[in-house]
């Protein structure tokens, strides 16, 4: 074989890969559209009214892991206190902070030490003390030695009094009805649903005061706008389609409610992993399949949680590398599931999807970009292949993103201004030209770090979303 | 050869982009229009807010609040929804229903036949909210008797009949309940009053277990002493889940005919029964139960220990008993619980 044939073959492999992926996305898009459209024009509050009666709704424990969060922890808790839900408790877990997180909490919420019996069902670092607020009896604080986020969550789980829990990051703002929306499918299914995630949207650009979302807006920064589109696409298109067939592997890192019983049964959060949320979801799928139980993990399209995203390329780059490493760790830890008939559709559809499209996708896309650049220099027949690849990646990137923007406006309609939609649509059209190649590059860097066994996670700096 | 593939792709992309652009233009126009409609509706709402409130409190109509056209009707509908959650005198509620029936009837008749599921659902919610009893027949005809109606609509239809205390409720419930979950049933039944419940109790034995459970839960919430004989007959004659639910209802009502008949539950193999016994003993205090409660404080289930601890703490001699356990017991779990119950001082 001469070079010419090899290169042509190479281009064809990439092209066929892209066609398969486009086909897969189209199917998911189709299912998502059906699902979202069904609830068109349905009142946003009425269906949840009956769930406000505490005799019918299951109470929820909200666990807030805090490590050096003296700046934001009081705000986060305050925003949680205004939640519209009949019965809940807030458990702040101080994971051995080195700053004044503990002191500030004790002082602001008038917290006192209490003697509480804790059922230690998960192993964690030693607990130093448990505090309860004198003004808000449903607010607790667990003070423990440092052990990382997963360990803090496990300590919170040991202490939690209620059958369902949710973990929340300090940089997220919940909508007031978030829990009603996310708990509804759990209650409706008579608890066949064991985990339920809500849609996450981007808070940058929105008007947030005192931990409450006042107005939805769109940021001026192009990077943020692109991330808005990316989130729309991931949530509206991807997750709804996967959720419909119980194939969902991610209950979003930012917002999800889990059944405490099943999480403890599965062994709690795993320590020392980047993507502890995804890992947990895979494990839940795994044990329910192993025990042959009919349990489901689902996703609610309604946006319920607003989170802060990076505004600079540097931070975004670190975040994407970290995510990609997290994805790999979860997939690798559960590699046994891949194409294993015991795990049904999870083993044959979800896991391969995440391996091939989510994990390896960037490598193939990157080689496509390299081919395109190469062809610019060599010319001839390669130019045609380059055009082919470019057109396919436009379909793959821009077109699906543009469709997601329209899908949002067709159904959920969160952005109030006409110009917002136009802006989102036009930005989406440019995705293939700059944003997509950048993220692809960063994710490939993540893979390189995995190969080099570089375990630095990188830190995400927060500006704080709330005024 | 690749030229053909390329041209196909060009055409395809061109087609998709044209399609998306048309869709975009349509959506943008729609958004602009709806934004201005929303503005007008908000204006109407501001205009009607005070007159509607005056009407609701006095019952006197003025010409101002005769809504003509869809936008005004939507404005009125939204205002009524705001008021219905804050007004609770019977008279204003009657005024509100009367007003809704006069002005929103046509709109709702059309909505019930709408092809949009969301629209039908919203209408059903409002029929219940505004207590529009004259639409009962239409709800039956367009929703409950319709094969194509979806589960959520049927549930809401049943909720309406239950809320309106309709005579046809029981027969529609019997027709539909097998497809509904226990939660759905509990949600429907919570609208029933004691008289409607009595009717269901007559046929209790003929129902499937999930409806029986839902009925028992409704009784438990109503917490009326009149149901105690029924609950006790269920408790002593049935098994498993139904028996536990009946006991739960009894412990919620906090009354039984003879507490000593229940003492044997101290040895029950089902932890829920032991816990509920401890709960009953908190309300119906009986010194003779103390040995049993001490035993339950050493139970293997955390829930039983916790309830037993709370119960003991509520007895006059409670603190003494708990202190004794703290000193004498060898069981660390029991001691932990005793300590927690003694420590309750400041906090709830």
Coordinates of C-alpha atoms in Angstrom, one line a residue, chain A:
Chain A
X1 CA 0.0 0.0 0.0
X2 CA 1.3 3.4 -0.8
X3 CA 0.9 6.5 1.2
X4 CA -1.9 7.8 -0.9
X5 CA -4.1 4.8 -0.1
X6 CA -3.3 4.9 3.6
X7 CA -4.2 8.5 3.8
X8 CA -7.4 8.0 1.9
X9 CA -8.3 5.1 4.1
X10 CA -7.5 7.2 7.1
X11 CA -9.9 9.9 5.9
X12 CA -12.6 7.3 5.2
X13 CA -12.4 5.8 8.7
X14 CA -12.9 9.3 10.2
X15 CA -15.7 10.0 7.9
X16 CA -17.5 6.8 8.6
X17 CA -17.0 7.2 12.4
X18 CA -18.6 10.7 12.1
X19 CA -21.5 9.4 10.0
X20 CA -22.2 6.7 12.6
X21 CA -22.1 9.2 15.4
X22 CA -24.3 11.6 13.5
X23 CA -26.8 8.8 13.0
X24 CA -26.7 8.0 16.8
X25 CA -27.2 11.6 17.8
X26 CA -30.1 11.9 15.3
X27 CA -31.9 9.1 17.0
X28 CA -31.4 10.5 20.4
X29 CA -32.5 13.9 19.2
X30 CA -35.7 12.3 17.9
X31 CA -36.6 10.8 21.2
X32 CA -35.7 13.9 23.1
X33 CA -38.0 16.0 20.9
X34 CA -40.9 13.7 21.5
X35 CA -40.4 13.7 25.2
X36 CA -39.9 17.5 25.6
X37 CA -42.8 18.3 23.3
X38 CA -45.3 16.4 25.3
X39 CA -45.1 18.8 28.2
X40 CA -45.5 21.8 25.9
X41 CA -47.7 24.5 27.4
X42 CA -48.2 22.6 30.6
X43 CA -48.4 24.9 33.6
X44 CA -45.1 25.2 35.4
X45 CA -46.5 25.0 38.9
X46 CA -49.8 23.2 38.9
X47 CA -48.5 19.6 38.5
X48 CA -46.4 20.1 41.6
X49 CA -49.0 21.5 44.0
X50 CA -50.1 18.2 45.4
X51 CA -46.5 17.4 46.2
X52 CA -46.2 20.2 48.6
X53 CA -48.2 18.1 51.2
X54 CA -45.6 16.6 53.4
X55 CA -47.7 13.5 54.0
X56 CA -47.2 12.6 50.4
X57 CA -43.7 13.7 49.6
X58 CA -40.6 12.1 50.9
X59 CA -38.3 14.3 52.9
X60 CA -34.8 15.1 51.5
X61 CA -31.4 15.7 53.1
X62 CA -29.3 18.3 51.4
X63 CA -25.6 17.6 51.8
X64 CA -23.2 20.5 51.2
X65 CA -19.6 19.5 51.4
X66 CA -17.4 22.5 52.3
X67 CA -13.7 22.7 52.0
X68 CA -12.3 26.2 52.6
X69 CA -15.5 27.9 51.6
X70 CA -15.6 30.7 54.1
X71 CA -16.5 33.1 51.3
X72 CA -19.5 31.3 49.9
X73 CA -20.9 28.8 52.4
X74 CA -23.2 31.2 54.3
X75 CA -24.7 32.4 51.0
X76 CA -25.2 28.8 49.7
X77 CA -27.0 27.8 52.9
X78 CA -29.1 31.0 52.8
X79 CA -30.2 30.2 49.3
X80 CA -31.1 26.7 50.3
X81 CA -33.3 27.9 53.2
X82 CA -35.7 29.5 50.7
X83 CA -36.3 26.2 48.9
X84 CA -40.0 25.4 48.2
X85 CA -40.3 21.9 49.7
X86 CA -42.3 20.6 52.6
X87 CA -39.6 18.8 54.6
X88 CA -35.9 18.9 54.3
X89 CA -32.7 19.2 56.3
X90 CA -29.4 20.9 55.4
X91 CA -26.2 19.1 56.4
X92 CA -23.0 21.2 55.9
X93 CA -20.0 19.0 56.1
X94 CA -16.8 20.9 57.0
X95 CA -14.2 18.7 55.5
X96 CA -11.3 19.8 57.7
X97 CA -11.2 23.4 56.2
X98 CA -8.1 25.4 57.0
X99 CA -9.9 28.7 56.9
X100 CA -12.8 30.0 59.0
X101 CA -15.6 28.0 57.4
X102 CA -16.5 26.4 60.7
X103 CA -16.4 29.5 62.8
X104 CA -18.4 31.5 60.3
X105 CA -21.1 28.9 60.2
X106 CA -21.3 28.5 64.0
X107 CA -21.5 32.3 64.4
X108 CA -23.9 33.2 61.6
X109 CA -26.5 30.5 62.3
X110 CA -26.1 30.3 66.1
X111 CA -25.0 26.7 66.0
X112 CA -24.4 24.6 69.1
X113 CA -22.8 21.2 69.6
X114 CA -25.3 18.3 70.0
X115 CA -25.1 14.7 71.1
X116 CA -26.5 12.8 68.1
X117 CA -26.3 9.1 67.5
X118 CA -24.9 8.5 64.0
X119 CA -25.5 5.2 62.2
X120 CA -22.1 4.7 60.7
X121 CA -22.9 2.8 57.6
X122 CA -20.0 4.1 55.5
X123 CA -16.4 4.4 56.6
X124 CA -15.2 8.0 56.8
X125 CA -12.5 10.1 58.4
X126 CA -13.1 10.8 62.0
X127 CA -15.9 13.2 63.0
X128 CA -14.9 15.9 65.4
X129 CA -18.4 17.2 66.3
X130 CA -21.9 17.7 65.2
X131 CA -23.7 21.0 65.5
X132 CA -27.2 22.1 65.1
X133 CA -28.5 25.6 64.6
X134 CA -30.6 27.1 67.4
X135 CA -32.5 29.4 65.0
X136 CA -33.0 26.8 62.2
X137 CA -33.4 23.3 63.7
X138 CA -33.2 21.7 60.3
X139 CA -29.6 23.0 59.7
X140 CA -26.8 20.8 60.9
X141 CA -23.0 21.0 60.5
X142 CA -20.6 18.0 60.7
X143 CA -17.1 18.9 61.5
X144 CA -14.6 16.2 60.4
X145 CA -11.0 15.6 59.4
X146 CA -10.1 16.2 55.8
X147 CA -10.8 13.3 53.5
X148 CA -11.9 14.8 50.2
X149 CA -15.3 15.5 48.7
X150 CA -16.4 11.9 48.4
X151 CA -15.5 11.3 52.1
X152 CA -17.4 14.4 53.1
X153 CA -20.5 13.3 51.2
X154 CA -20.2 9.9 52.9
X155 CA -20.1 11.5 56.3
X156 CA -23.2 13.5 55.4
X157 CA -24.9 10.3 54.3
X158 CA -24.2 8.6 57.6
X159 CA -25.8 11.4 59.4
X160 CA -28.7 12.1 57.0
X161 CA -32.1 11.4 58.6
X162 CA -34.2 11.2 55.4
X163 CA -34.6 8.6 52.7
X164 CA -33.5 10.8 49.8
X165 CA -30.5 13.1 49.6
X166 CA -29.0 15.5 47.2
X167 CA -25.4 16.8 47.1
X168 CA -24.8 20.4 46.2
X169 CA -21.8 22.3 45.3
X170 CA -21.1 25.7 46.7
X171 CA -21.3 27.4 43.3
X172 CA -24.8 26.3 42.3
X173 CA -28.0 28.1 42.7
X174 CA -31.2 26.1 42.9
X175 CA -34.6 27.2 41.6
X176 CA -37.1 27.3 44.4
X177 CA -39.1 24.4 43.0
X178 CA -36.1 22.3 42.2
X179 CA -36.8 19.5 44.6
X180 CA -40.5 19.3 43.7
X181 CA -39.6 18.8 40.1
X182 CA -36.9 16.3 40.7
X183 CA -38.7 14.3 43.3
X184 CA -41.9 14.0 41.3
X185 CA -40.8 11.1 39.2
X186 CA -39.5 9.3 42.2
X187 CA -42.8 9.6 44.0
X188 CA -44.9 8.9 40.9
X189 CA -43.0 5.7 40.2
X190 CA -43.7 4.4 43.8
X191 CA -39.9 4.6 44.3
X192 CA -38.9 2.6 41.3
X193 CA -36.8 5.5 40.3
X194 CA -33.7 5.6 42.6
X195 CA -32.0 8.6 41.3
X196 CA -33.2 11.6 39.5
X197 CA -31.2 14.5 38.0
X198 CA -32.3 17.9 36.9
X199 CA -31.1 20.0 34.0
X200 CA -28.3 22.4 34.8
X201 CA -28.0 25.8 33.2
X202 CA -25.4 28.5 33.3
X203 CA -25.6 31.2 35.9
X204 CA -23.0 33.6 34.4
X205 CA -24.9 36.5 33.0
X206 CA -28.0 35.9 35.1
X207 CA -29.1 38.3 37.8
X208 CA -28.6 36.6 41.1
X209 CA -29.2 38.3 44.4
X210 CA -28.8 36.7 47.8
X211 CA -28.6 33.3 46.3
X212 CA -31.9 33.7 44.4
X213 CA -32.2 33.8 40.7
X214 CA -33.9 37.1 39.8
X215 CA -33.6 37.4 36.0
X216 CA -32.3 35.0 33.4
X217 CA -29.8 36.6 31.0
X218 CA -27.0 35.8 28.6
X219 CA -23.4 36.6 29.3
X220 CA -21.5 38.8 27.0
X221 CA -18.4 36.6 27.0
X222 CA -18.3 34.3 23.9
X223 CA -16.8 31.5 25.9
X224 CA -19.7 31.5 28.3
X225 CA -22.2 31.7 25.5
X226 CA -20.6 28.7 23.9
X227 CA -20.8 26.8 27.1
X228 CA -24.5 27.7 27.4
X229 CA -25.0 26.1 24.0
X230 CA -23.0 23.1 25.0
X231 CA -25.1 22.6 28.2
X232 CA -28.3 23.0 26.3
X233 CA -27.1 20.4 23.8
X234 CA -25.9 17.9 26.4
X235 CA -29.0 18.2 28.5
X236 CA -31.8 18.7 26.0
X237 CA -30.5 16.3 23.4
X238 CA -28.3 13.8 25.1
X239 CA -29.6 13.1 28.5
X240 CA -33.3 13.1 27.8
X241 CA -32.9 10.6 25.0
X242 CA -30.7 8.4 27.2
X243 CA -33.0 8.7 30.2
X244 CA -36.0 7.5 28.3
X245 CA -34.5 4.1 28.0
X246 CA -32.8 4.0 31.4
X247 CA -29.4 4.4 29.8
X248 CA -28.3 7.4 31.6
X249 CA -24.8 7.3 33.1
X250 CA -24.5 10.8 34.5
X251 CA -26.8 12.3 37.0
X252 CA -25.4 15.7 36.7
X253 CA -22.6 16.7 39.0
X254 CA -24.4 19.8 39.9
X255 CA -27.8 18.5 40.8
X256 CA -29.3 15.1 41.4
X257 CA -31.4 13.4 44.1
X258 CA -30.5 9.9 45.1
X259 CA -32.2 7.2 47.3
X260 CA -30.0 7.0 50.4
X261 CA -30.8 3.3 50.8
X262 CA -29.5 2.4 47.4
X263 CA -26.4 4.6 47.6
X264 CA -25.4 3.0 50.9
X265 CA -26.2 -0.4 49.5
X266 CA -23.8 0.4 46.7
X267 CA -21.1 1.5 49.2
X268 CA -21.4 5.3 49.1
X269 CA -19.2 7.6 47.1
X270 CA -15.9 6.4 46.0
X271 CA -12.8 8.2 47.3
X272 CA -10.0 9.5 45.3
X273 CA -11.8 9.8 42.0
X274 CA -12.4 12.9 39.9
X275 CA -15.9 12.0 38.7
X276 CA -17.4 10.6 41.9
X277 CA -21.0 11.4 40.6
X278 CA -20.7 9.5 37.4
X279 CA -18.9 6.6 39.1
X280 CA -21.7 6.4 41.6
X281 CA -24.3 6.3 38.9
X282 CA -22.5 3.5 37.0
X283 CA -22.3 1.6 40.3
X284 CA -26.0 2.0 41.0
X285 CA -26.8 0.7 37.5
X286 CA -24.4 -2.1 38.2
X287 CA -25.9 -3.3 41.4
X288 CA -29.5 -3.0 40.3
X289 CA -28.6 -5.1 37.3
X290 CA -26.7 -7.6 39.4
X291 CA -29.6 -8.0 41.8
X292 CA -32.0 -8.1 38.8
X293 CA -34.1 -5.2 40.2
X294 CA -36.3 -3.0 38.2
X295 CA -34.9 0.3 39.3
X296 CA -34.5 3.4 37.2
X297 CA -32.3 6.4 37.0
X298 CA -33.9 9.3 35.2
X299 CA -33.5 12.9 34.2
X300 CA -35.9 15.8 34.2
X301 CA -35.6 18.3 31.4
X302 CA -36.8 21.2 33.4
X303 CA -33.8 23.4 34.4
X304 CA -33.6 23.4 38.1
X305 CA -30.0 24.4 38.9
X306 CA -27.9 27.2 37.8
X307 CA -24.2 26.9 38.1
X308 CA -21.1 29.1 37.5
X309 CA -18.8 28.1 34.6
X310 CA -15.3 29.3 33.8
X311 CA -14.9 32.6 32.0
X312 CA -11.3 32.2 31.0
X313 CA -9.8 29.8 28.5
X314 CA -7.2 28.7 31.0
X315 CA -9.7 27.6 33.6
X316 CA -12.0 26.0 31.1
X317 CA -9.0 24.0 29.8
X318 CA -8.2 22.6 33.2
X319 CA -11.9 21.8 33.8
X320 CA -12.2 19.9 30.5
X321 CA -9.0 17.9 31.1
X322 CA -10.3 17.0 34.5
X323 CA -13.7 15.9 33.3
X324 CA -12.1 13.8 30.7
X325 CA -9.9 12.1 33.2
X326 CA -13.0 11.6 35.5
X327 CA -14.9 10.0 32.6
X328 CA -12.0 7.6 32.0
X329 CA -11.6 6.6 35.7
X330 CA -15.3 5.7 35.9
X331 CA -15.3 3.8 32.6
X332 CA -12.1 2.0 33.6
X333 CA -13.2 1.1 37.1
X334 CA -16.3 -0.5 35.5
X335 CA -14.7 -1.9 32.3
X336 CA -16.2 -5.3 33.2
X337 CA -19.6 -3.9 32.1
X338 CA -18.5 -3.3 28.5
X339 CA -20.4 -5.7 26.2
X340 CA -21.3 -7.9 29.1
X341 CA -24.7 -9.5 28.5
X342 CA -25.4 -9.6 32.2
X343 CA -25.8 -5.8 32.2
X344 CA -28.3 -5.6 29.3
X345 CA -28.6 -2.3 27.5
X346 CA -26.2 -0.6 29.9
X347 CA -23.5 -2.9 28.8
X348 CA -24.4 -2.9 25.1
X349 CA -25.4 0.7 24.5
X350 CA -24.5 3.1 27.3
X351 CA -21.0 2.0 28.2
X352 CA -20.0 1.6 24.5
X353 CA -21.5 5.0 23.8
X354 CA -19.4 6.6 26.5
X355 CA -16.3 4.7 25.4
X356 CA -16.6 5.3 21.7
X357 CA -18.3 8.7 21.4
X358 CA -17.5 10.5 24.6
X359 CA -14.1 9.2 25.4
X360 CA -12.5 8.4 22.0
X361 CA -14.5 10.9 20.0
X362 CA -12.0 13.7 20.7
X363 CA -9.1 11.6 19.4
X364 CA -10.8 10.9 16.1
X365 CA -12.1 14.5 15.7
X366 CA -8.6 15.8 16.4
X367 CA -7.1 13.5 13.8
X368 CA -9.8 14.9 11.4
X369 CA -8.6 18.4 12.1
X370 CA -5.0 17.4 11.6
X371 CA -6.0 15.8 8.3
X372 CA -7.7 19.1 7.2
X373 CA -4.6 21.1 8.1
X374 CA -2.4 18.7 6.3
X375 CA -4.5 18.8 3.1
X376 CA -4.2 22.5 2.9
X377 CA -0.5 22.1 2.3
X378 CA -0.6 19.0 0.1
X379 CA -3.6 20.0 -2.0
X380 CA -4.9 17.7 -4.7
X381 CA -7.3 14.9 -3.9
X382 CA -6.9 15.5 -0.2
X383 CA -8.6 18.8 -0.4
X384 CA -11.8 17.0 -1.3
X385 CA -11.5 14.7 1.6
X386 CA -10.8 17.7 3.8
X387 CA -14.0 19.3 2.6
X388 CA -15.9 16.1 3.3
X389 CA -14.6 15.9 6.8
X390 CA -15.3 19.6 7.4
X391 CA -18.8 19.3 6.2
X392 CA -19.4 16.3 8.4
X393 CA -17.9 18.0 11.4
X394 CA -20.2 20.9 10.8
X395 CA -23.1 18.6 10.9
X396 CA -21.7 17.0 14.0
X397 CA -20.9 20.2 15.8
X398 CA -22.7 23.3 14.6
X399 CA -25.9 21.8 13.2
X400 CA -26.7 19.8 16.3
X401 CA -26.0 22.8 18.5
X402 CA -28.2 25.1 16.4
X403 CA -30.9 22.5 16.6
X404 CA -30.6 22.4 20.4
X405 CA -31.0 26.1 20.6
X406 CA -34.2 25.9 18.5
X407 CA -35.4 22.9 20.6
X408 CA -35.0 25.0 23.7
X409 CA -37.0 27.9 22.2
X410 CA -39.6 25.5 20.9
X411 CA -40.3 23.9 24.2
X412 CA -38.7 25.1 27.5
X413 CA -38.2 28.7 26.6
X414 CA -36.1 30.0 29.5
X415 CA -34.5 33.0 27.7
X416 CA -36.8 35.9 27.7
X417 CA -35.4 38.1 25.0
X418 CA -35.7 37.6 21.2
X419 CA -32.1 38.7 20.8
X420 CA -30.9 36.1 23.2
X421 CA -32.1 33.3 20.9
X422 CA -30.7 34.9 17.8
X423 CA -27.4 35.4 19.5
X424 CA -27.3 31.8 20.7
X425 CA -28.2 30.5 17.3
X426 CA -25.5 32.5 15.5
X427 CA -22.9 31.5 18.0
X428 CA -23.9 27.9 17.7
X429 CA -23.3 28.2 13.9
X430 CA -19.6 29.1 14.6
X431 CA -19.0 26.2 16.9
X432 CA -17.1 24.0 14.4
X433 CA -14.8 26.8 13.6
X434 CA -13.2 27.5 17.0
X435 CA -14.9 26.2 20.1
X436 CA -15.3 22.6 19.2
X437 CA -11.6 22.2 18.1
X438 CA -10.5 23.8 21.3
X439 CA -12.5 21.5 23.6
X440 CA -11.4 18.5 21.5
X441 CA -7.8 19.5 22.0
X442 CA -8.2 19.9 25.7
X443 CA -9.9 16.6 26.1
X444 CA -7.1 15.0 24.1
X445 CA -4.6 16.6 26.6
X446 CA -6.6 14.9 29.3
X447 CA -6.0 11.6 27.6
X448 CA -2.3 12.3 27.4
X449 CA -2.3 13.1 31.1
X450 CA -3.9 9.8 31.8
X451 CA -1.2 8.0 29.8
X452 CA 1.5 9.9 31.6
X453 CA -0.3 9.1 34.9
X454 CA -0.4 12.7 35.8
X455 CA -2.9 12.9 38.6
X456 CA -3.1 16.6 39.3
X457 CA -6.7 17.6 39.2
X458 CA -6.3 21.3 38.8
X459 CA -8.4 23.7 40.8
X460 CA -11.3 25.7 39.6
X461 CA -11.3 29.3 40.8
X462 CA -14.6 30.8 41.6
X463 CA -15.6 34.4 41.2
X464 CA -18.9 33.8 43.0
X465 CA -22.2 34.1 41.1
X466 CA -24.2 35.8 43.8
X467 CA -24.2 39.5 44.5

